[in-house]
Coordinates of C-alpha atoms (C1' of nucleotides) in Angstrom, one line a residue:
Chain A
X234 CA -140.9 12.1 138.7
X235 CA -137.7 13.3 140.4
X236 CA -138.4 15.5 143.3
X237 CA -137.1 19.0 142.6
X238 CA -139.4 21.1 144.7
X239 CA -140.2 20.8 148.3
X240 CA -144.0 20.6 148.7
X241 CA -145.7 23.8 149.6
X242 CA -147.6 22.0 152.4
X243 CA -144.4 20.7 153.9
X244 CA -142.3 23.8 154.1
X245 CA -143.6 26.9 152.3
X246 CA -140.4 28.9 152.6
X247 CA -138.3 26.1 151.3
X248 CA -140.8 25.6 148.4
X249 CA -140.4 29.2 147.5
X250 CA -136.6 29.0 147.4
X251 CA -136.6 25.7 145.5
X252 CA -138.9 27.3 143.0
X253 CA -136.8 30.4 142.4
X254 CA -133.7 28.3 141.9
X255 CA -135.1 25.5 139.9
X256 CA -137.2 27.6 137.6
X257 CA -133.9 29.3 136.8
X258 CA -135.1 32.8 137.9
X259 CA -132.1 33.6 140.1
X260 CA -129.3 32.3 142.1
X261 CA -127.3 33.3 145.2
X262 CA -124.3 35.5 144.6
X263 CA -121.0 35.6 146.5
X264 CA -122.3 38.8 148.2
X265 CA -124.5 38.3 151.2
X266 CA -128.1 39.3 150.5
X267 CA -127.5 39.9 146.8
X268 CA -128.8 37.7 144.0
X269 CA -127.9 37.0 140.4
X270 CA -131.0 37.4 138.3
X271 CA -130.7 34.9 135.6
X272 CA -132.0 35.4 132.0
X273 CA -135.4 33.9 132.6
X274 CA -136.0 35.9 135.8
X275 CA -134.7 39.0 134.1
X276 CA -137.0 38.5 131.1
X277 CA -139.9 38.6 133.6
X278 CA -138.6 41.8 135.0
X279 CA -138.3 43.2 131.5
X280 CA -142.0 42.4 130.8
X281 CA -142.9 44.2 134.0
X282 CA -140.8 47.1 133.0
X283 CA -142.2 47.3 129.5
X284 CA -145.8 47.2 130.6
X285 CA -145.4 49.7 133.4
X286 CA -143.2 52.0 131.4
X287 CA -145.9 52.3 128.8
X288 CA -148.5 53.1 131.5
X289 CA -146.2 55.8 132.9
X290 CA -145.7 57.4 129.6
X291 CA -149.3 57.3 128.7
X292 CA -149.9 59.3 131.9
X293 CA -147.4 62.0 130.9
X294 CA -144.2 60.8 132.7
X295 CA -140.7 60.7 131.2
X296 CA -137.7 58.7 132.2
X297 CA -134.4 60.2 133.4
X298 CA -131.4 59.0 135.4
X299 CA -129.8 60.3 138.6
X300 CA -126.5 59.2 140.2
X301 CA -126.1 56.1 142.2
X302 CA -124.1 58.1 144.8
X303 CA -125.6 60.7 147.2
X304 CA -123.5 63.0 149.3
X305 CA -124.0 62.2 152.9
X306 CA -125.0 65.8 153.7
X307 CA -128.1 65.5 151.5
X308 CA -129.5 62.9 153.8
X309 CA -129.2 65.1 156.8
X310 CA -131.6 67.7 155.3
X311 CA -134.9 65.9 155.9
X312 CA -135.0 64.8 159.5
X313 CA -137.5 61.9 159.2
X314 CA -135.9 60.7 156.0
X315 CA -132.5 60.3 157.7
X316 CA -134.0 58.5 160.6
X317 CA -135.8 56.0 158.4
X318 CA -132.8 55.1 156.2
X319 CA -129.7 55.7 158.4
X320 CA -129.6 52.2 159.7
X321 CA -129.5 50.5 156.3
X322 CA -127.0 52.5 154.2
X323 CA -124.0 51.4 152.3
X324 CA -121.3 54.1 152.5
X325 CA -118.4 54.9 150.2
X326 CA -115.5 56.4 152.1
X327 CA -112.5 55.9 149.7
X328 CA -111.8 55.9 146.0
X329 CA -108.6 54.0 145.6
X330 CA -106.9 50.7 146.6
X331 CA -103.2 50.0 146.8
X332 CA -101.1 46.8 146.9
X333 CA -99.2 45.9 150.0
X334 CA -95.6 45.3 148.7
X335 CA -94.9 42.7 151.3
X336 CA -97.8 40.2 151.2
X337 CA -99.3 41.5 147.9
X338 CA -102.7 42.0 149.5
X339 CA -105.0 44.8 148.3
X340 CA -105.5 47.5 150.9
X341 CA -107.6 50.6 151.1
X342 CA -105.4 53.6 150.3
X343 CA -105.9 55.9 153.3
X344 CA -104.6 58.8 151.3
X345 CA -107.6 58.4 149.1
X346 CA -110.2 59.2 151.7
X347 CA -113.2 61.2 150.4
X348 CA -113.8 64.6 151.8
X349 CA -117.5 63.8 152.1
X350 CA -118.7 60.2 152.2
X351 CA -121.1 59.1 149.6
X352 CA -124.2 57.0 150.3
X353 CA -125.3 54.4 147.8
X354 CA -128.9 55.5 147.2
X355 CA -131.5 53.6 149.2
X356 CA -134.0 55.9 147.3
X357 CA -133.4 59.1 145.4
X358 CA -135.6 61.8 146.8
X359 CA -132.7 63.8 148.2
X360 CA -130.5 64.0 145.1
X361 CA -133.6 64.5 142.9
X362 CA -134.9 67.4 145.0
X363 CA -131.5 68.9 145.2
X364 CA -131.7 68.9 141.4
X365 CA -135.2 70.2 141.1
X366 CA -134.2 73.3 143.0
X367 CA -132.4 74.4 139.9
X368 CA -135.1 73.3 137.5
X369 CA -138.1 75.0 139.1
X370 CA -138.4 78.8 139.2
X371 CA -142.0 79.4 138.1
X372 CA -145.4 77.7 138.1
X373 CA -144.7 77.3 134.3
X374 CA -142.0 74.8 135.1
X375 CA -144.5 72.6 136.9
X376 CA -145.5 69.9 137.0
X377 CA -142.3 67.8 136.6
X378 CA -143.3 64.2 136.0
X379 CA -140.2 62.0 136.1
X380 CA -139.5 58.3 136.5
X381 CA -136.3 56.5 136.8
X382 CA -135.5 52.8 136.4
X383 CA -132.6 52.0 138.7
X384 CA -131.0 49.8 141.3
X385 CA -130.9 50.8 145.0
X386 CA -129.2 49.4 148.1
X387 CA -130.7 48.9 151.5
X388 CA -128.6 47.0 154.0
X389 CA -131.4 44.8 155.4
X390 CA -130.6 42.4 158.2
X391 CA -132.5 39.5 156.6
X392 CA -133.0 38.9 152.9
X393 CA -135.0 36.6 150.7
X394 CA -134.7 36.1 147.0
X395 CA -136.8 38.7 145.2
X396 CA -138.8 39.6 148.3
X397 CA -136.0 41.5 150.0
X398 CA -132.5 41.7 148.7
X399 CA -129.7 44.1 149.7
X400 CA -129.5 45.5 146.1
X401 CA -132.7 45.5 144.2
X402 CA -134.1 46.8 140.9
X403 CA -137.0 49.2 140.9
X404 CA -138.6 52.2 139.4
X405 CA -139.0 55.4 141.3
X406 CA -141.3 58.2 140.2
X407 CA -140.6 61.7 141.5
X408 CA -143.0 64.4 140.7
X409 CA -143.2 68.1 141.5
X410 CA -146.5 70.1 141.6
X411 CA -147.8 73.6 142.2
X412 CA -150.6 72.7 144.5
X413 CA -151.3 70.3 147.2
X414 CA -154.4 68.9 145.4
X415 CA -152.5 68.2 142.3
X416 CA -149.8 66.3 144.1
X417 CA -152.3 64.3 146.1
X418 CA -154.1 63.5 142.9
X419 CA -150.9 62.3 141.3
X420 CA -150.1 60.0 144.2
X421 CA -153.5 58.4 144.0
X422 CA -153.3 58.2 140.2
X423 CA -150.1 56.2 140.4
X424 CA -151.6 54.0 143.1
X425 CA -154.4 53.2 140.7
X426 CA -151.9 52.4 138.0
X427 CA -150.1 50.0 140.3
X428 CA -153.4 48.4 141.2
X429 CA -154.5 48.1 137.6
X430 CA -151.1 46.6 136.6
X431 CA -151.2 44.1 139.5
X432 CA -154.7 42.9 138.7
X433 CA -154.8 43.1 134.9
X434 CA -151.3 41.9 134.1
X435 CA -149.9 40.1 137.2
X436 CA -153.4 38.7 138.0
X437 CA -152.8 39.6 141.7
X438 CA -155.9 41.0 143.4
X439 CA -154.9 43.9 145.7
X440 CA -156.4 46.1 148.4
X441 CA -155.7 49.8 147.9
X442 CA -155.3 51.8 151.1
X443 CA -153.4 54.3 153.1
X444 CA -150.7 53.5 155.6
X445 CA -151.1 54.5 159.3
X446 CA -148.6 57.2 160.4
X447 CA -146.3 54.7 162.0
X448 CA -146.0 52.7 158.8
X449 CA -145.5 55.7 156.5
X450 CA -142.5 56.2 154.2
X451 CA -139.8 58.2 156.0
X452 CA -140.5 61.8 154.9
X453 CA -144.0 61.4 153.6
X454 CA -147.2 63.1 154.7
X455 CA -149.2 60.2 153.4
X456 CA -148.3 56.7 152.0
X457 CA -150.7 54.8 149.8
X458 CA -150.2 51.1 149.2
X459 CA -151.4 48.1 147.4
X460 CA -151.5 45.0 149.6
X461 CA -151.7 41.5 148.3
X462 CA -152.4 38.2 150.1
X463 CA -150.0 35.4 149.5
X464 CA -150.9 31.7 149.5
X465 CA -149.5 31.1 152.9
X466 CA -151.8 33.8 154.4
X467 CA -149.2 36.5 154.7
X468 CA -149.6 40.0 153.3
X469 CA -147.2 41.5 150.8
X470 CA -146.8 45.2 150.1
X471 CA -146.7 45.2 146.3
X472 CA -146.3 48.9 145.6
X473 CA -146.3 52.3 147.3
X474 CA -147.1 55.8 146.3
X475 CA -146.3 58.7 148.6
X476 CA -147.7 62.2 149.0
X477 CA -144.6 64.0 150.2
X478 CA -146.2 67.3 151.0
X479 CA -143.7 70.1 151.0
X480 CA -141.2 68.2 153.1
X481 CA -138.5 67.8 150.5
X482 CA -139.1 71.2 149.0
X483 CA -138.5 72.7 152.4
X484 CA -135.5 70.6 153.0
X485 CA -133.9 71.4 149.7
X486 CA -135.3 74.9 149.4
X487 CA -137.3 74.4 146.2
X488 CA -139.7 77.3 145.7
X489 CA -141.6 78.7 142.7
X490 CA -143.3 81.9 141.8
X491 CA -147.1 81.4 141.4
X492 CA -149.3 83.4 139.1
X493 CA -149.7 86.1 141.7
X494 CA -146.0 86.5 141.9
X495 CA -145.7 84.9 145.4
X496 CA -143.0 82.4 146.4
X497 CA -144.3 79.0 147.4
X498 CA -142.8 75.6 148.2
X499 CA -143.3 72.9 145.7
X500 CA -145.5 69.9 146.4
X501 CA -144.1 66.4 145.8
X502 CA -144.9 62.7 145.3
X503 CA -142.8 59.6 144.9
X504 CA -143.8 56.1 144.0
X505 CA -142.2 52.8 143.3
X506 CA -142.4 49.1 142.6
X507 CA -139.5 46.7 142.6
X508 CA -138.3 43.2 141.6
X509 CA -140.3 42.2 144.7
X510 CA -143.2 41.9 142.3
X511 CA -141.6 38.8 140.9
X512 CA -141.7 37.4 144.4
X513 CA -145.4 38.4 144.6
X514 CA -146.1 36.6 141.3
X515 CA -144.6 33.4 142.6
X516 CA -146.2 33.5 146.0
X517 CA -149.6 34.2 144.6
X518 CA -150.0 31.7 141.8
X519 CA -147.4 28.9 141.8
X520 CA -148.0 25.3 142.8
X521 CA -146.0 22.1 143.6
X522 CA -145.1 21.7 139.9
X523 CA -143.6 25.1 139.8
X524 CA -144.3 28.6 138.5
X525 CA -147.7 29.5 137.1
X526 CA -147.5 32.7 135.1
X527 CA -150.3 34.8 133.8
X528 CA -150.1 35.0 130.0
X529 CA -150.1 38.8 130.1
X530 CA -146.7 38.8 131.8
X531 CA -145.1 35.5 130.8
X532 CA -142.0 36.1 128.7
X533 CA -142.9 33.0 126.7
X534 CA -146.6 32.1 126.3
X535 CA -146.4 29.0 124.2
X536 CA -143.8 26.2 123.9
X537 CA -143.9 23.6 121.3
X538 CA -142.3 20.2 121.9
X539 CA -141.7 17.7 119.1
X540 CA -141.9 13.9 119.7
X541 CA -140.5 11.3 117.4
X542 CA -138.8 7.9 117.2
X543 CA -137.3 7.1 113.9
X544 CA -135.2 9.6 111.8
X545 CA -137.9 9.6 109.2
X546 CA -140.4 10.7 111.8
X547 CA -138.0 13.2 113.2
X548 CA -137.7 15.0 109.9
X549 CA -141.5 15.1 109.3
X550 CA -142.3 16.1 112.9
X551 CA -139.7 18.9 113.1
X552 CA -140.9 20.2 109.7
X553 CA -144.5 20.4 110.8
X554 CA -143.6 21.8 114.2
X555 CA -141.6 24.5 112.6
X556 CA -144.5 25.3 110.4
X557 CA -146.8 25.7 113.4
X558 CA -144.1 27.7 115.2
X559 CA -143.7 30.2 112.4
X560 CA -147.4 30.6 111.9
X561 CA -148.0 31.4 115.6
X562 CA -144.9 33.6 115.8
X563 CA -146.0 35.6 112.8
X564 CA -149.3 36.2 114.5
X565 CA -147.4 37.9 117.3
X566 CA -147.4 35.2 120.0
X567 CA -144.3 34.7 122.1
X568 CA -143.5 31.1 121.3
X569 CA -140.6 28.9 121.8
X570 CA -139.8 25.8 119.7
X571 CA -137.7 23.4 121.7
X572 CA -136.2 21.1 119.2
X573 CA -133.2 20.1 121.3
X574 CA -132.7 16.3 121.1
X575 CA -130.5 15.9 124.2
X576 CA -133.6 16.2 126.4
X577 CA -136.5 13.8 126.2
X578 CA -140.1 15.1 125.8
X579 CA -140.8 14.1 129.4
X580 CA -138.0 16.2 130.7
X581 CA -139.2 19.2 128.7
X582 CA -142.7 18.8 130.0
X583 CA -141.5 19.0 133.5
X584 CA -139.1 21.9 132.8
X585 CA -141.7 24.1 131.2
X586 CA -144.2 23.4 134.0
X587 CA -141.5 24.5 136.4
X588 CA -141.0 27.7 134.4
X589 CA -144.8 28.3 134.2
X590 CA -145.2 28.6 130.4
X591 CA -149.0 29.0 130.0
X592 CA -149.5 26.7 127.0
X593 CA -147.6 23.7 126.0
X594 CA -148.0 22.1 122.6
X595 CA -146.8 18.6 121.9
X596 CA -146.7 17.2 118.4
X597 CA -145.7 13.6 117.6
X598 CA -146.1 10.8 115.0
X599 CA -149.7 10.1 116.0
X600 CA -150.6 13.7 115.4
X601 CA -148.8 13.6 112.1
X602 CA -151.2 10.9 111.0
X603 CA -154.3 12.3 112.5
X604 CA -153.6 16.0 111.8
X605 CA -153.9 16.8 115.5
X606 CA -151.9 18.4 118.3
X607 CA -151.9 18.1 122.1
X608 CA -152.6 21.3 124.0
X609 CA -151.9 21.5 127.7
X610 CA -152.6 24.5 129.9
X611 CA -150.3 25.2 132.8
X612 CA -152.8 26.6 135.3
X613 CA -155.0 23.4 135.5
X614 CA -152.6 21.0 133.7
X615 CA -155.6 19.9 131.6
X616 CA -154.6 18.1 128.3
X617 CA -156.6 18.1 125.2
X618 CA -155.8 16.7 121.7
X619 CA -157.4 18.9 119.1
X620 CA -157.5 19.1 115.3
X621 CA -154.8 21.3 113.9
X622 CA -157.4 23.4 112.2
X623 CA -158.8 24.3 115.7
X624 CA -155.4 25.4 117.0
X625 CA -155.5 29.2 116.3
X626 CA -158.9 29.9 117.8
X627 CA -158.1 27.5 120.7
X628 CA -154.9 29.4 121.7
X629 CA -156.6 32.8 121.5
X630 CA -159.4 31.6 123.9
X631 CA -157.0 29.6 126.1
X632 CA -154.6 32.5 126.8
X633 CA -157.5 34.7 127.9
X634 CA -159.1 32.0 129.9
X635 CA -155.8 31.2 131.7
X636 CA -155.3 34.9 132.6
X637 CA -158.9 35.1 133.9
X638 CA -158.7 31.8 135.7
X639 CA -155.5 32.6 137.5
X640 CA -156.9 36.0 138.6
X641 CA -160.2 34.6 139.7
X642 CA -158.5 31.8 141.7
X643 CA -156.3 34.3 143.5
X644 CA -159.3 36.6 144.1
X645 CA -161.4 33.8 145.5
X646 CA -158.5 32.9 147.8
X647 CA -158.3 36.5 149.0
X648 CA -162.0 36.7 149.6
X649 CA -162.2 33.4 151.4
X650 CA -159.3 34.4 153.6
X651 CA -160.5 37.9 154.5
X652 CA -162.3 37.9 157.8
X653 CA -164.2 40.4 159.8
X654 CA -163.3 40.3 163.4
X655 CA -164.5 42.3 166.5
X656 CA -162.9 40.4 169.3
X657 CA -159.2 40.5 170.0
X658 CA -159.1 37.0 171.5
X659 CA -160.8 35.6 168.5
X660 CA -158.4 37.5 166.3
X661 CA -155.4 36.1 168.1
X662 CA -156.6 32.5 167.4
X663 CA -157.5 33.2 163.8
X664 CA -154.3 35.1 162.8
X665 CA -152.3 31.9 163.4
X666 CA -153.8 30.6 160.1
X667 CA -153.0 33.8 158.3
X668 CA -155.3 35.9 156.1
X669 CA -156.6 39.4 155.9
X670 CA -158.6 40.8 158.8
X671 CA -160.9 43.7 158.9
X672 CA -161.2 45.2 162.4
X673 CA -161.9 48.5 164.1
X674 CA -159.0 50.5 165.3
X675 CA -159.0 53.5 167.6
X676 CA -156.4 55.3 165.5
X677 CA -153.6 55.5 168.1
X678 CA -150.0 54.2 167.7
X679 CA -150.2 52.7 171.2
X680 CA -152.9 50.3 170.0
X681 CA -150.9 49.5 166.9
X682 CA -147.9 48.6 169.1
X683 CA -150.0 46.3 171.3
X684 CA -151.3 44.6 168.1
X685 CA -147.8 44.1 166.8
X686 CA -146.3 42.9 170.1
X687 CA -149.0 40.4 170.9
X688 CA -149.7 39.0 167.5
X689 CA -146.8 39.9 165.1
X690 CA -149.5 41.3 162.9
X691 CA -149.6 44.9 161.6
X692 CA -152.1 47.3 160.2
X693 CA -151.4 46.9 156.5
X694 CA -153.6 49.8 155.5
X695 CA -156.8 51.7 156.0
X696 CA -158.6 50.6 152.8
X697 CA -159.8 53.3 150.5
X698 CA -162.9 51.5 149.5
X699 CA -164.6 50.8 152.8
X700 CA -167.7 52.5 154.1
X701 CA -167.7 54.2 157.4
X702 CA -169.5 52.3 160.1
X703 CA -169.8 52.9 163.8
X704 CA -167.9 50.4 165.9
X705 CA -165.4 49.9 168.7
X706 CA -161.7 49.3 168.5
X707 CA -161.0 45.5 168.8
X708 CA -158.2 46.2 171.4
X709 CA -159.0 49.4 173.3
X710 CA -162.8 49.3 172.9
X711 CA -162.8 53.0 172.1
X712 CA -165.1 54.3 169.3
X713 CA -164.0 53.8 165.7
X714 CA -165.5 54.8 162.4
X715 CA -163.7 52.5 160.0
X716 CA -162.3 49.1 159.8
X717 CA -158.6 48.7 158.9
X718 CA -156.8 45.8 157.2
X719 CA -154.6 43.7 159.5
X720 CA -152.3 40.8 158.6
X721 CA -148.9 39.3 159.2
X722 CA -146.6 40.6 156.5
X723 CA -143.5 39.7 154.5
Chain B
rC253 C1' -128.1 41.7 166.5
rG254 C1' -130.1 37.0 169.0
rG255 C1' -131.2 31.5 168.0
rG256 C1' -130.2 27.2 164.8
rA257 C1' -127.4 24.8 161.0
rU258 C1' -123.7 24.2 157.3
rG259 C1' -119.0 24.6 154.7
rU260 C1' -115.6 18.0 150.8
rA261 C1' -116.1 18.5 142.1
rG262 C1' -121.0 23.1 139.0
rC263 C1' -125.2 21.1 142.4
rG264 C1' -126.8 17.5 146.3
rC265 C1' -124.3 14.5 149.8
rA266 C1' -121.1 10.1 152.3
rG267 C1' -116.6 9.7 154.5
rU268 C1' -116.7 5.2 161.4
rU269 C1' -112.8 5.6 167.6
rG270 C1' -107.1 9.9 163.2
rG271 C1' -103.9 5.1 159.4
rU272 C1' -107.6 1.0 152.5
rU273 C1' -104.3 2.9 148.9
rU274 C1' -104.5 7.9 143.9
rA275 C1' -110.7 11.2 148.9
rG276 C1' -115.8 8.5 147.2
rC277 C1' -121.3 8.4 145.5
rG278 C1' -125.7 10.5 142.9
rC279 C1' -127.1 14.5 139.5
rA280 C1' -125.0 17.6 135.9
rC281 C1' -120.9 17.8 132.0
rC282 C1' -117.9 15.3 127.6
rU283 C1' -117.5 10.9 123.8
rG284 C1' -120.1 6.7 121.6
rC285 C1' -124.2 3.5 120.7
rU286 C1' -129.3 2.5 121.7
rU287 C1' -133.5 5.8 123.0
rU288 C1' -137.5 9.8 122.8
rG289 C1' -146.2 10.5 124.0
rG290 C1' -144.4 12.6 131.6
rG291 C1' -137.6 14.1 134.3
rA292 C1' -134.1 7.4 129.3
rG293 C1' -130.3 3.1 129.3
rC294 C1' -125.4 1.1 128.8
rA295 C1' -120.1 1.8 128.2
rG296 C1' -116.1 5.0 128.6
rG297 C1' -114.2 9.9 130.3
rG298 C1' -113.0 14.9 132.5
rG299 C1' -113.4 17.6 136.8
rG300 C1' -110.9 18.5 144.2
rU301 C1' -105.6 23.9 147.3
rC302 C1' -111.7 18.7 151.7
rG303 C1' -113.9 27.3 153.7
rC304 C1' -109.2 29.8 155.7
rC305 C1' -105.1 30.0 159.4
rA306 C1' -102.5 27.9 163.2
rG307 C1' -101.8 23.7 166.6
rU308 C1' -101.5 18.4 168.3
rU309 C1' -99.4 13.9 165.7
rC310 C1' -94.9 9.5 162.6
rG311 C1' -99.6 10.5 160.1
rA312 C1' -105.4 15.3 159.9
rG313 C1' -111.2 15.7 155.4
rU314 C1' -111.4 13.4 160.5
rC315 C1' -108.9 16.0 166.8
rU316 C1' -108.1 21.3 169.2
rG317 C1' -108.2 26.7 168.9
rG318 C1' -109.2 30.9 166.1
rC319 C1' -111.1 33.3 161.9
rC320 C1' -114.2 33.7 157.6
rA321 C1' -118.5 32.8 154.8
rU322 C1' -123.4 31.2 153.6
rC323 C1' -128.3 29.5 154.7
rC324 C1' -132.7 29.1 157.8
rC325 C1' -135.8 31.1 162.1
rG326 C1' -136.8 35.8 164.8
rA327 C1' -136.4 41.5 165.8
rC328 C1' -135.9 45.8 161.4
rC329 C1' -137.7 46.8 156.5
rA330 C1' -140.2 47.4 149.9

RNA sequence: CGGGAUGUAGCGCAGUUGGUUUAGCGCACCUGCUUUGGGAGCAGGGGGUCGCCAGUUCGAGUCUGGCCAUCCCGACCA
């Protein structure tokens, strides 16, 4: 077999890049840090969108759309928010070009300078809360439960396909509530939706938790997160949900009259996941043969490949394949029939393994005689030739089995690579091999700083589902009541 | 922003101390025939401002200077 992928064991980072390119998910663009998402990669995003969108709507949210541009002054209104995003903003200063008559070059027309610069949104809290001011007068206007599917731009110094690009696609939910409790409940509800989505559909086991103050979203009172463990032992933040308190309401003067006729500031949340989830999907499940997709999110679940020699065989094989194809399609399976004859079956086998199609069916002359079909599952690469009459029940079972198997494998990996540590020196040795670490922390940013400087690891979150236990901070030896999740992260 | 590397056909690369012609090779692409159960073979064909600008020279893909761009590794971040 021709080598298309660098082996994971040789160079993990190179393997990841090779995979993204060769599975035809995305390619580099002429713009630094920006990628072109190709049809196959985009169809994955569409599956993510469709599934999440349904979950959002089932929990009472509606979609809307706000502008790409945000007046610079909006950013100045929430002090911590500016501080967090100022260093990575793209800014529009002019609205017209002109042609230099001498050398025919395009120049910026300095007469077309904007009165106020526009920021290309890195996130939309400011423009949305500026709008909510007009929408909210009374407690009867609350809650507002809005989501938007959009692109955002963050001028990051270092980018990686899907994991961190200058422009990326995401959804951002922005909700407004009458009470602190309700907003907090919303933030946790959305965190749970993200966790459910990650585990049930993406088959990625996650740890739900809350960020430490220094890792919080700029402008939030509390940031909730789902953290996943990648195959190379690094953590990936897969989704966040923020309890924004009254910070944006105060910054944008959004008040409502409560039942008692008193003016109060509105409580807020925001939450988002991005195309980074595609990166998470790759880094969690894929192998040296390529992508491995959970059936619940794979744009194509089954591919059928015909095999023949003579023209006579070709006619009969294609006819039978088409019959099988239509039958499965009508049953609602997403299936592709690849009848191209400019590629050999062997080429197709490799290509679809690279693209992670969960089930491959191969049908040839022998099957025609025996009334059989070859079924191969992508996750284990196990092949089986079964009678055609067994195909339907087999597929139903197999898809579920693949979904479970992928999830269980990832879960097992996470569990086997989650370590309890009490000693800092021991931690320093073990972190070199990656993994999740549960350790006591004294709760101070100073200790967090030491951890980061000495080990490059960070506190990913304070897990929601851990019991309190008496202990001593791994670094400062001060008293601590809870273990936190520590890892090196993407 | 620091460190490293690269820029020659769509992709991956070769091109020696400057002078072998019209700048090559593999993959991909087009045509034809034979093939097709794990990335097919043969024959023919198309495709290039050698990243950009300047300089040295009789002569530059090759040497010099400058610029630009991209990728990788760090710090920053979803």
